[in-house]
Short mmCIF file of C-alpha atoms (C1' of nucleotides) in Angstrom, two decimals:
data_model
loop_
_atom_site.label_atom_id
_atom_site.label_comp_id
_atom_site.label_asym_id
_atom_site.label_seq_id
_atom_site.Cartn_x
_atom_site.Cartn_y
_atom_site.Cartn_z
CA MET A 1301 -22.47 38.61 2.17
CA ALA A 1302 -22.10 37.51 -1.44
CA LEU A 1303 -18.50 38.32 -0.93
CA THR A 1304 -17.95 35.87 1.88
CA LYS A 1305 -19.65 33.25 -0.25
CA TRP A 1306 -17.27 33.94 -3.07
CA LYS A 1307 -14.43 33.68 -0.59
CA GLU A 1308 -15.73 30.36 0.47
CA ARG A 1309 -15.74 29.12 -3.10
CA GLU A 1310 -12.20 30.37 -3.51
CA ARG A 1311 -11.20 28.42 -0.48
CA GLN A 1312 -12.86 25.27 -1.73
CA GLN A 1313 -11.14 25.68 -5.04
CA ARG A 1314 -7.77 25.78 -3.36
CA GLN A 1315 -8.65 22.78 -1.26
CA ASN A 1316 -9.61 21.10 -4.49
CA ASP A 1317 -6.29 21.90 -6.08
CA ILE A 1318 -4.47 20.36 -3.16
CA ILE A 1319 -6.58 17.21 -3.28
CA ASP A 1320 -5.96 16.91 -6.98
CA ALA A 1321 -2.22 17.32 -6.70
CA ALA A 1322 -2.09 14.77 -3.91
CA ARG A 1323 -4.22 12.30 -5.82
CA LYS A 1324 -1.90 12.38 -8.78
CA LEU A 1325 1.13 11.79 -6.63
CA LEU A 1326 -0.54 9.06 -4.62
CA ALA A 1327 -1.66 7.26 -7.75
CA ASP A 1328 1.51 5.29 -7.99
CA ARG A 1329 3.19 5.70 -4.64
CA ASP A 1330 2.20 4.88 -1.10
CA PHE A 1331 0.98 7.23 1.56
CA ASP A 1332 4.31 7.10 3.34
CA GLN A 1333 6.22 7.76 0.19
CA VAL A 1334 4.59 11.02 -0.76
CA SER A 1335 5.60 13.88 1.49
CA MET A 1336 3.57 16.93 2.29
CA ASP A 1337 6.45 18.99 0.94
CA GLU A 1338 6.13 17.31 -2.42
CA ILE A 1339 2.37 17.76 -2.61
CA ALA A 1340 2.66 21.44 -1.75
CA GLY A 1341 5.50 21.90 -4.21
CA GLN A 1342 3.42 20.38 -6.98
CA ILE A 1343 1.13 23.40 -6.97
CA GLY A 1344 3.67 25.98 -5.89
CA LEU A 1345 2.68 26.24 -2.25
CA GLY A 1346 4.63 25.97 0.93
CA LYS A 1347 4.00 22.90 3.06
CA SER A 1348 2.67 24.99 5.90
CA THR A 1349 -0.18 26.13 3.71
CA LEU A 1350 -1.54 22.61 3.44
CA TYR A 1351 -2.15 22.64 7.16
CA LEU A 1352 -4.48 25.59 6.73
CA TYR A 1353 -6.73 23.36 4.64
CA PHE A 1354 -6.24 19.98 6.25
CA LYS A 1355 -5.72 19.04 9.86
CA ASN A 1356 -3.00 16.55 9.05
CA LYS A 1357 -1.75 14.22 6.36
CA GLU A 1358 -4.30 11.52 7.12
CA SER A 1359 -7.11 13.99 6.80
CA LEU A 1360 -5.92 15.06 3.36
CA TYR A 1361 -5.62 11.44 2.34
CA PHE A 1362 -9.16 10.60 3.29
CA ALA A 1363 -10.46 13.72 1.63
CA ILE A 1364 -9.17 12.25 -1.62
CA VAL A 1365 -10.57 8.83 -0.90
CA LEU A 1366 -13.90 10.34 0.00
CA ARG A 1367 -14.08 12.18 -3.29
CA GLY A 1368 -13.32 8.96 -5.12
CA ILE A 1369 -15.82 6.78 -3.32
CA ARG A 1370 -18.54 9.37 -3.84
CA ILE A 1371 -17.98 9.17 -7.58
CA TRP A 1372 -17.96 5.39 -7.37
CA ALA A 1373 -21.20 5.21 -5.42
CA GLU A 1374 -22.84 7.60 -7.81
CA MET A 1375 -21.80 5.65 -10.88
CA VAL A 1376 -23.06 2.41 -9.40
CA LYS A 1377 -26.41 3.83 -8.40
CA LYS A 1378 -26.93 5.43 -11.77
CA GLU A 1379 -25.95 2.36 -13.77
CA VAL A 1380 -28.05 -0.22 -11.99
CA LYS A 1381 -31.20 1.76 -12.72
CA LYS A 1382 -30.93 0.64 -16.32
CA GLY A 1383 -31.69 -2.97 -15.44
CA ASN A 1384 -34.83 -4.76 -14.36
CA THR A 1385 -34.12 -8.26 -13.05
CA GLY A 1386 -31.69 -8.91 -10.25
CA LEU A 1387 -29.23 -10.56 -12.60
CA GLU A 1388 -29.41 -7.68 -15.04
CA LYS A 1389 -28.86 -5.22 -12.27
CA PHE A 1390 -25.94 -7.18 -10.90
CA LYS A 1391 -24.36 -7.31 -14.33
CA LEU A 1392 -24.69 -3.55 -14.52
CA TYR A 1393 -23.30 -3.32 -11.01
CA GLY A 1394 -20.22 -5.19 -12.23
CA LYS A 1395 -20.04 -2.99 -15.28
CA ALA A 1396 -20.19 0.17 -13.16
CA ASN A 1397 -17.30 -1.10 -11.11
CA ARG A 1398 -15.33 -1.83 -14.23
CA ASP A 1399 -16.15 1.55 -15.74
CA PHE A 1400 -15.13 3.35 -12.61
CA SER A 1401 -11.82 1.52 -12.48
CA ASN A 1402 -11.14 2.43 -16.10
CA LYS A 1403 -12.27 6.01 -15.92
CA TYR A 1404 -10.71 6.88 -12.58
CA PRO A 1405 -7.83 4.46 -12.10
CA ASP A 1406 -6.13 6.78 -9.61
CA TYR A 1407 -9.13 6.91 -7.34
CA PHE A 1408 -9.79 3.25 -7.74
CA ARG A 1409 -6.33 2.21 -6.71
CA LEU A 1410 -6.41 4.63 -3.84
CA LEU A 1411 -9.75 3.37 -2.67
CA TYR A 1412 -8.44 -0.07 -2.06
CA SER A 1413 -5.39 1.14 -0.19
CA PRO A 1414 -6.90 2.57 2.97
CA THR A 1415 -8.81 -0.59 3.68
CA SER A 1416 -5.98 -2.92 2.88
CA ILE A 1417 -2.81 -1.11 3.73
CA ARG A 1418 -4.43 0.30 6.82
CA LYS A 1419 -1.34 -0.47 8.85
CA GLN A 1420 0.38 2.55 7.45
CA PHE A 1421 -2.04 4.83 9.20
CA ASP A 1422 -2.12 6.18 12.64
CA MET A 1423 -5.42 4.72 13.80
CA ASP A 1424 -6.16 7.57 16.19
CA LYS A 1425 -5.79 10.18 13.53
CA MET A 1426 -7.76 8.04 11.14
CA SER A 1427 -10.80 7.50 13.30
CA SER A 1428 -10.95 11.12 14.32
CA SER A 1429 -11.26 12.05 10.67
CA GLU A 1430 -14.87 12.63 9.67
CA GLU A 1431 -13.96 11.71 6.13
CA PHE A 1432 -12.94 8.26 7.24
CA GLN A 1433 -16.33 7.54 8.70
CA GLU A 1434 -18.15 8.63 5.58
CA VAL A 1435 -15.88 6.55 3.38
CA ARG A 1436 -16.66 3.56 5.53
CA GLU A 1437 -20.39 4.12 5.25
CA LEU A 1438 -20.28 4.54 1.50
CA PHE A 1439 -18.25 1.37 1.12
CA LYS A 1440 -20.83 -0.60 3.03
CA GLU A 1441 -23.58 1.00 0.98
CA ILE A 1442 -21.97 -0.02 -2.29
CA MET A 1443 -21.56 -3.59 -1.04
CA SER A 1444 -25.19 -3.66 0.05
CA ILE A 1445 -26.34 -2.76 -3.42
CA GLY A 1446 -24.55 -5.75 -4.92
CA ILE A 1447 -25.74 -8.10 -2.21
CA ASP A 1448 -29.36 -7.07 -2.67
CA PHE A 1449 -29.31 -7.64 -6.40
CA ILE A 1450 -27.83 -11.11 -6.12
CA GLN A 1451 -30.49 -11.88 -3.56
CA LYS A 1452 -33.10 -10.62 -5.99
CA GLY A 1453 -31.58 -12.69 -8.77
CA ILE A 1454 -31.79 -15.81 -6.65
CA GLU A 1455 -35.41 -15.14 -5.81
CA GLU A 1456 -36.15 -14.61 -9.48
CA GLY A 1457 -34.49 -17.91 -10.29
CA GLU A 1458 -31.76 -16.55 -12.51
CA ILE A 1459 -28.94 -16.91 -10.02
CA ARG A 1460 -28.04 -20.21 -8.39
CA PRO A 1461 -29.59 -20.42 -4.92
CA ASP A 1462 -26.44 -21.88 -3.39
CA VAL A 1463 -24.57 -18.66 -4.11
CA ASP A 1464 -24.16 -16.57 -0.98
CA PRO A 1465 -24.91 -12.97 -1.98
CA THR A 1466 -22.49 -11.48 0.52
CA GLU A 1467 -19.67 -13.79 -0.42
CA ALA A 1468 -20.17 -13.24 -4.12
CA THR A 1469 -20.31 -9.47 -3.82
CA ILE A 1470 -17.25 -9.35 -1.62
CA LEU A 1471 -15.52 -11.65 -4.07
CA LEU A 1472 -16.22 -9.21 -6.86
CA SER A 1473 -14.67 -6.48 -4.76
CA VAL A 1474 -11.76 -8.74 -3.88
CA ILE A 1475 -11.15 -9.38 -7.55
CA TYR A 1476 -11.00 -5.69 -8.31
CA ASN A 1477 -8.78 -5.11 -5.32
CA GLY A 1478 -6.45 -7.82 -6.55
CA LYS A 1479 -6.55 -6.61 -10.11
CA VAL A 1480 -5.54 -3.02 -9.41
CA ASN A 1481 -2.69 -4.27 -7.29
CA MET A 1482 -1.71 -6.94 -9.74
CA GLY A 1483 2.02 -7.27 -10.13
CA ASP A 1484 4.09 -6.64 -13.21
CA TRP A 1485 4.87 -10.30 -13.61
CA ALA A 1486 1.24 -11.22 -14.04
CA LYS A 1487 0.70 -8.31 -16.41
CA GLU A 1488 3.61 -9.55 -18.44
CA LEU A 1489 2.08 -12.99 -18.79
CA LEU A 1490 -1.13 -11.48 -20.09
CA GLU A 1491 0.64 -9.17 -22.48
CA ASN A 1492 2.61 -12.05 -23.91
CA ARG A 1493 -0.70 -13.62 -24.79
CA GLY A 1494 -1.87 -10.41 -26.39
CA ILE A 1495 -4.40 -9.68 -23.69
CA ASP A 1496 -4.61 -6.04 -22.78
CA ASP A 1497 -6.04 -4.63 -19.62
CA GLU A 1498 -9.41 -3.83 -21.10
CA LYS A 1499 -9.94 -7.32 -22.45
CA PHE A 1500 -8.90 -8.85 -19.16
CA SER A 1501 -11.36 -6.63 -17.31
CA LYS A 1502 -14.17 -7.62 -19.60
CA ASP A 1503 -13.36 -11.30 -19.51
CA ILE A 1504 -13.20 -11.24 -15.74
CA GLY A 1505 -16.70 -9.82 -15.76
CA ASP A 1506 -17.94 -12.59 -18.02
CA LEU A 1507 -16.26 -15.29 -15.98
CA PHE A 1508 -17.80 -13.85 -12.87
CA ILE A 1509 -21.28 -14.11 -14.30
CA HIS A 1510 -20.62 -17.73 -15.23
CA MET A 1511 -19.82 -18.26 -11.60
CA ILE A 1512 -23.24 -17.34 -10.34
CA VAL A 1513 -25.82 -17.90 -13.08
CA LYS A 1514 -27.98 -20.98 -13.16
CA ASP A 1515 -27.42 -22.20 -16.68
CA THR A 1516 -24.25 -22.06 -18.63
CA ASP A 1517 -24.13 -23.41 -22.11
CA MET B 446 37.08 -29.19 6.82
CA ALA B 447 34.23 -30.60 8.84
CA LEU B 448 34.78 -27.60 11.02
CA THR B 449 34.27 -25.02 8.31
CA LYS B 450 31.18 -26.91 7.34
CA TRP B 451 29.80 -26.63 10.83
CA LYS B 452 30.69 -22.98 10.76
CA GLU B 453 28.78 -22.63 7.55
CA ARG B 454 25.73 -24.24 9.13
CA GLU B 455 26.03 -21.90 12.07
CA ARG B 456 26.10 -18.98 9.72
CA GLN B 457 23.06 -20.22 7.84
CA GLN B 458 21.25 -20.71 11.09
CA ARG B 459 21.85 -17.12 12.05
CA GLN B 460 20.76 -15.94 8.64
CA ASN B 461 17.68 -18.03 9.15
CA ASP B 462 16.95 -16.40 12.48
CA ILE B 463 17.14 -12.98 10.90
CA ILE B 464 14.83 -13.97 8.07
CA ASP B 465 12.38 -15.37 10.55
CA ALA B 466 12.36 -12.31 12.74
CA ALA B 467 11.91 -10.07 9.73
CA ARG B 468 9.12 -12.22 8.34
CA LYS B 469 7.16 -11.95 11.55
CA LEU B 470 7.51 -8.20 11.65
CA LEU B 471 6.70 -7.80 7.98
CA ALA B 472 3.60 -9.93 8.27
CA ASP B 473 1.44 -7.01 9.18
CA ARG B 474 3.48 -3.99 8.32
CA ASP B 475 5.00 -2.66 5.15
CA PHE B 476 8.58 -2.79 4.06
CA ASP B 477 9.05 0.89 4.86
CA GLN B 478 7.53 0.54 8.25
CA VAL B 479 9.82 -2.08 9.65
CA SER B 480 13.28 -0.77 10.39
CA MET B 481 16.48 -2.74 10.36
CA ASP B 482 16.96 -1.68 13.96
CA GLU B 483 13.71 -3.32 14.93
CA ILE B 484 14.48 -6.56 13.12
CA ALA B 485 17.88 -6.78 14.75
CA GLY B 486 16.47 -5.92 18.16
CA GLN B 487 13.89 -8.69 17.82
CA ILE B 488 16.63 -11.31 18.12
CA GLY B 489 19.00 -9.34 20.32
CA LEU B 490 21.43 -8.24 17.68
CA GLY B 491 22.79 -4.89 16.69
CA LYS B 492 21.65 -3.48 13.38
CA SER B 493 25.17 -3.56 11.99
CA THR B 494 25.19 -7.32 12.30
CA LEU B 495 22.41 -7.68 9.77
CA TYR B 496 24.66 -6.17 7.15
CA LEU B 497 27.11 -9.05 7.64
CA TYR B 498 24.39 -11.39 6.43
CA PHE B 499 22.54 -9.28 3.91
CA LYS B 500 23.81 -6.70 1.49
CA ASN B 501 20.96 -4.32 2.21
CA LYS B 502 17.36 -4.16 3.32
CA GLU B 503 15.97 -5.15 -0.06
CA SER B 504 18.16 -8.20 -0.15
CA LEU B 505 16.88 -9.34 3.22
CA TYR B 506 13.34 -8.76 2.07
CA PHE B 507 13.71 -10.88 -1.02
CA ALA B 508 15.42 -13.60 0.96
CA ILE B 509 12.19 -13.94 2.89
CA VAL B 510 10.04 -13.83 -0.20
CA LEU B 511 12.24 -16.42 -1.85
CA ARG B 512 11.84 -18.78 1.06
CA GLY B 513 8.11 -18.37 0.89
CA ILE B 514 7.73 -18.89 -2.82
CA ARG B 515 9.90 -22.00 -2.66
CA ILE B 516 7.51 -23.50 -0.15
CA TRP B 517 4.57 -22.44 -2.29
CA ALA B 518 6.00 -23.97 -5.47
CA GLU B 519 6.78 -27.18 -3.63
CA MET B 520 3.28 -27.48 -2.21
CA VAL B 521 1.70 -26.90 -5.60
CA LYS B 522 3.88 -29.43 -7.38
CA LYS B 523 3.29 -32.06 -4.73
CA GLU B 524 -0.49 -31.58 -4.60
CA VAL B 525 -1.24 -31.68 -8.31
CA LYS B 526 0.36 -35.12 -8.61
CA LYS B 527 -2.66 -36.54 -6.83
CA GLY B 528 -4.96 -35.79 -9.78
CA ASN B 529 -5.35 -37.27 -13.21
CA THR B 530 -7.48 -35.12 -15.48
CA GLY B 531 -6.72 -31.50 -16.17
CA LEU B 532 -9.74 -30.37 -14.19
CA GLU B 533 -8.81 -32.54 -11.25
CA LYS B 534 -5.30 -31.21 -11.30
CA PHE B 535 -6.50 -27.64 -11.52
CA LYS B 536 -8.79 -28.18 -8.56
CA LEU B 537 -5.82 -29.50 -6.62
CA TYR B 538 -3.82 -26.54 -7.83
CA GLY B 539 -6.42 -24.25 -6.32
CA LYS B 540 -6.44 -26.28 -3.15
CA ALA B 541 -2.66 -26.04 -2.85
CA ASN B 542 -2.90 -22.29 -3.14
CA ARG B 543 -5.55 -22.22 -0.47
CA ASP B 544 -3.58 -24.52 1.83
CA PHE B 545 -0.47 -22.44 1.44
CA SER B 546 -2.35 -19.27 2.28
CA ASN B 547 -3.80 -20.89 5.39
CA LYS B 548 -0.62 -22.58 6.58
CA TYR B 549 1.77 -19.75 5.88
CA PRO B 550 -0.30 -16.59 5.93
CA ASP B 551 2.76 -14.45 6.62
CA TYR B 552 4.60 -15.68 3.57
CA PHE B 553 1.52 -15.52 1.47
CA ARG B 554 0.79 -11.92 2.26
CA LEU B 555 4.42 -11.03 1.75
CA LEU B 556 4.53 -12.79 -1.58
CA TYR B 557 1.94 -10.55 -3.05
CA SER B 558 3.54 -7.39 -1.79
CA PRO B 559 6.73 -7.24 -3.84
CA THR B 560 4.85 -7.62 -7.07
CA SER B 561 2.16 -5.15 -6.20
CA ILE B 562 3.67 -2.59 -3.91
CA ARG B 563 6.83 -2.58 -5.96
CA LYS B 564 6.93 1.18 -5.83
CA GLN B 565 8.33 1.04 -2.34
CA PHE B 566 11.48 -0.55 -3.63
CA ASP B 567 14.58 0.89 -5.08
CA MET B 568 14.53 -0.78 -8.47
CA ASP B 569 18.30 -0.82 -8.83
CA LYS B 570 18.83 -2.58 -5.58
CA MET B 571 15.98 -4.91 -6.40
CA SER B 572 17.22 -6.08 -9.76
CA SER B 573 20.74 -6.57 -8.51
CA SER B 574 19.42 -8.99 -5.94
CA GLU B 575 19.81 -12.58 -7.09
CA GLU B 576 16.91 -13.53 -4.90
CA PHE B 577 14.64 -11.25 -6.86
CA GLN B 578 15.37 -13.02 -10.10
CA GLU B 579 14.70 -16.43 -8.63
CA VAL B 580 11.43 -15.25 -7.10
CA ARG B 581 10.38 -14.00 -10.48
CA GLU B 582 11.20 -17.30 -12.15
CA LEU B 583 9.34 -19.33 -9.56
CA PHE B 584 6.29 -17.11 -9.88
CA LYS B 585 6.17 -17.70 -13.61
CA GLU B 586 6.65 -21.40 -13.04
CA ILE B 587 3.70 -21.59 -10.65
CA MET B 588 1.51 -19.71 -13.11
CA SER B 589 2.56 -22.03 -15.92
CA ILE B 590 1.44 -25.04 -13.95
CA GLY B 591 -2.07 -23.66 -13.62
CA ILE B 592 -2.23 -22.57 -17.24
CA ASP B 593 -1.18 -26.00 -18.49
CA PHE B 594 -3.81 -27.82 -16.47
CA ILE B 595 -6.62 -25.61 -17.66
CA GLN B 596 -5.41 -26.18 -21.19
CA LYS B 597 -5.44 -29.92 -20.53
CA GLY B 598 -8.91 -29.64 -19.04
CA ILE B 599 -10.17 -27.90 -22.14
CA GLU B 600 -8.67 -30.53 -24.41
CA GLU B 601 -10.27 -33.23 -22.30
CA GLY B 602 -13.60 -31.49 -22.61
CA GLU B 603 -14.17 -30.83 -18.94
CA ILE B 604 -13.41 -27.13 -19.03
CA ARG B 605 -15.22 -24.70 -21.30
CA PRO B 606 -13.18 -24.02 -24.42
CA ASP B 607 -13.89 -20.30 -24.33
CA VAL B 608 -11.97 -19.99 -21.07
CA ASP B 609 -8.56 -18.50 -21.64
CA PRO B 610 -6.13 -20.53 -19.54
CA THR B 611 -3.80 -17.62 -18.85
CA GLU B 612 -6.59 -15.27 -17.89
CA ALA B 613 -8.21 -17.81 -15.62
CA THR B 614 -4.99 -18.70 -13.84
CA ILE B 615 -4.04 -15.08 -13.37
CA LEU B 616 -7.54 -14.44 -12.12
CA LEU B 617 -7.10 -17.11 -9.49
CA SER B 618 -3.90 -15.42 -8.41
CA VAL B 619 -5.61 -12.03 -8.50
CA ILE B 620 -8.33 -13.36 -6.24
CA TYR B 621 -5.83 -14.58 -3.68
CA ASN B 622 -3.93 -11.34 -3.93
CA GLY B 623 -7.12 -9.44 -3.27
CA LYS B 624 -8.21 -11.74 -0.53
CA VAL B 625 -5.05 -11.44 1.58
CA ASN B 626 -5.22 -7.70 1.25
CA MET B 627 -8.93 -7.55 1.88
CA GLY B 628 -9.91 -4.68 4.11
CA ASP B 629 -11.45 -4.83 7.52
CA TRP B 630 -14.73 -3.49 6.23
CA ALA B 631 -15.23 -6.42 3.92
CA LYS B 632 -14.19 -8.85 6.63
CA GLU B 633 -16.74 -7.29 8.90
CA LEU B 634 -19.52 -7.85 6.39
CA LEU B 635 -18.61 -11.52 6.13
CA GLU B 636 -18.36 -11.96 9.87
CA ASN B 637 -21.78 -10.42 10.34
CA ARG B 638 -23.12 -13.16 8.11
CA GLY B 639 -21.29 -15.79 10.16
CA ILE B 640 -18.81 -16.55 7.41
CA ASP B 641 -15.32 -17.15 8.69
CA ASP B 642 -12.18 -16.95 6.67
CA GLU B 643 -11.93 -20.66 6.07
CA LYS B 644 -15.45 -20.94 4.72
CA PHE B 645 -14.92 -17.94 2.49
CA SER B 646 -11.73 -19.50 1.11
CA LYS B 647 -13.46 -22.75 0.35
CA ASP B 648 -16.49 -21.09 -1.21
CA ILE B 649 -14.28 -18.96 -3.41
CA GLY B 650 -12.66 -22.15 -4.63
CA ASP B 651 -16.04 -23.67 -5.47
CA LEU B 652 -17.25 -20.53 -7.20
CA PHE B 653 -14.08 -20.45 -9.23
CA ILE B 654 -14.65 -23.97 -10.49
CA HIS B 655 -18.20 -23.04 -11.49
CA MET B 656 -16.65 -20.32 -13.54
CA ILE B 657 -14.71 -22.63 -15.80
CA VAL B 658 -16.38 -26.06 -15.91
CA LYS B 659 -18.63 -27.02 -18.75
CA ASP B 660 -21.73 -28.16 -16.92
CA THR B 661 -23.13 -26.76 -13.76
CA ASP B 662 -26.25 -28.23 -12.29
"C1'" DG C 374 -10.19 58.91 -3.43
"C1'" DT C 375 -6.61 58.20 -0.37
"C1'" DT C 376 -4.83 56.44 3.82
"C1'" DA C 377 -5.16 53.53 8.07
"C1'" DT C 378 -6.61 49.34 10.06
"C1'" DA C 379 -8.21 44.60 10.37
"C1'" DT C 380 -8.53 40.22 8.37
"C1'" DT C 381 -7.02 36.58 5.84
"C1'" DA C 382 -3.53 33.80 3.17
"C1'" DC C 383 0.77 32.32 3.23
"C1'" DT C 384 5.65 30.77 4.27
"C1'" DG C 385 10.69 30.02 5.91
"C1'" DA C 386 12.98 28.40 9.35
"C1'" DC C 387 12.69 25.38 12.90
"C1'" DT C 388 11.94 21.15 16.12
"C1'" DA C 389 12.08 16.60 17.14
"C1'" DG C 390 12.32 12.30 15.44
"C1'" DC C 391 12.98 8.88 12.42
"C1'" DT C 392 15.79 6.14 8.69
"C1'" DA C 393 19.61 3.02 6.00
"C1'" DG C 394 24.01 2.24 5.87
"C1'" DT C 395 29.24 2.69 7.47
"C1'" DC C 396 33.31 1.87 10.03
"C1'" DA C 397 36.74 1.70 13.53
"C1'" DT C 398 36.94 -0.86 17.39
"C1'" DA C 399 35.93 -4.63 20.54
"C1'" DA C 400 34.75 -9.41 21.79
"C1'" DA C 401 34.77 -14.15 20.94
"C1'" DT C 402 36.56 -18.00 19.04
"C1'" DA C 403 40.10 -21.06 16.29
"C1'" DT D 1277 48.09 -15.10 17.69
"C1'" DA D 1278 44.83 -14.85 13.78
"C1'" DT D 1279 40.31 -14.88 12.24
"C1'" DT D 1280 35.69 -14.40 12.44
"C1'" DT D 1281 31.65 -12.15 14.47
"C1'" DA D 1282 29.49 -8.36 16.48
"C1'" DT D 1283 28.59 -3.51 17.73
"C1'" DG D 1284 28.11 1.54 19.27
"C1'" DA D 1285 28.55 5.69 17.69
"C1'" DC D 1286 28.19 8.16 13.69
"C1'" DT D 1287 26.74 10.37 9.03
"C1'" DA D 1288 23.64 12.18 5.98
"C1'" DG D 1289 19.19 12.60 4.85
"C1'" DC D 1290 14.59 12.34 5.24
"C1'" DT D 1291 9.86 13.24 7.67
"C1'" DA D 1292 5.30 15.65 9.88
"C1'" DG D 1293 3.97 19.32 12.08
"C1'" DT D 1294 4.57 24.23 14.35
"C1'" DC D 1295 4.84 29.06 14.71
"C1'" DA D 1296 6.33 33.69 14.48
"C1'" DG D 1297 6.31 36.74 11.19
"C1'" DT D 1298 5.35 38.49 6.27
"C1'" DA D 1299 2.49 39.60 2.18
"C1'" DA D 1300 -1.88 40.44 0.33
"C1'" DT D 1301 -6.36 41.76 0.49
"C1'" DA D 1302 -10.70 43.75 2.45
"C1'" DT D 1303 -12.98 47.02 5.35
"C1'" DA D 1304 -13.25 51.50 7.66
"C1'" DA D 1305 -12.07 56.30 8.39
"C1'" DC D 1306 -11.19 60.52 6.80
#
DNA sequence: GTTATATTACTGACTAGCTAGTCATAAATA
DNA sequence: TATTTATGACTAGCTAGTCAGTAATATAAC
């Protein structure tokens, strides 16, 4: 019985290897542009083998995304505990997002693809994937956290009451979405001014807070 | 001579038709997902015919993008004339961006693709395209306009001096980039709160101004 | 402890279908 | 008749997914 359990772990490890190989390849190319052959080749397997671990390509894709969003959700939940007021917690919420995007850029980029470049997917295969549903739920959960803290901040009088919590939270997400997909031309402009990615990230965070707090000085 | 001129117009008209058909198809699908066959079929032509008007697929793509960015640049330049101070002009700059995204959503979405999803393109073919170079120049020009007005606004004391003009302008562009590519899940959250796209656009604009002006009240 | 059997892990070759781009030929027009 | 415009059939190459059969490992029998 311990044996079958060990077998199970072995199997999960292999599944893990596949996910990892695919993630690396998908970090800078689109779903359509990475073939199952290439993913399999990356870890010295035949393509057919992938289908023993994943129903189809979409399923593999969302397995990666799911892994990423789980990490994201975890980081957010952990970070916001450090704050007390709504504003504090929302600042930490923003920081967690930034940290995640810096620490796991591959996942982060990937995470914004399925929701935005959804047209590349076969909707039927997508919906049938359990992973897809969980990703969707976690996304909504993460958004809810931000929304609640802005709401709290408004009630506590630190955030302007005319700020719509949903809009502001989505805007934060929109900014990160835009930033990861930012084109080379924009990057060039920043570099010419001596602004690296990290500084830009941080400054965006600061600007965002200016956007919602009651008093700027 | 008048005849050859008419011929030339005829040719341009046809080229125009192709661009238009392609634009419509590319509005909600990726470069890779729209075939030359489909574009040609859309206006009752054979695929081979497209190659009489465009060197290759990339060239056709950038012809569309070029058309779009020309309209965008024109709208921006026209709108900002209405203002006087730097802040006023930057507000109009933001408005022009918003108007363009509302009036020509297809172009707008497309415009952010080549810079972000550049990995789908064959770089050699891309660079060799004259259209690509002009698109690049116009993009930089549009960014410069925003940067200059924020700078002016700072000098005039209406915009906070700790705002970096380049960062802020790029951020505006990043926001629009993110917004056009915003996923269905985020859209859903907004809809559930009764916020339609137009309201969200406008509110983003207002929030953005809060981000940079000196005094909020 | 060795051999036979059952289970599991894996893969090469294949199907069916799609793609961009070419080119000799045909149609339309000057 | 000459020129421009258009195309159908083709090449060469790629893709996801399948499946019969092979290799490796685990269990059972002797």
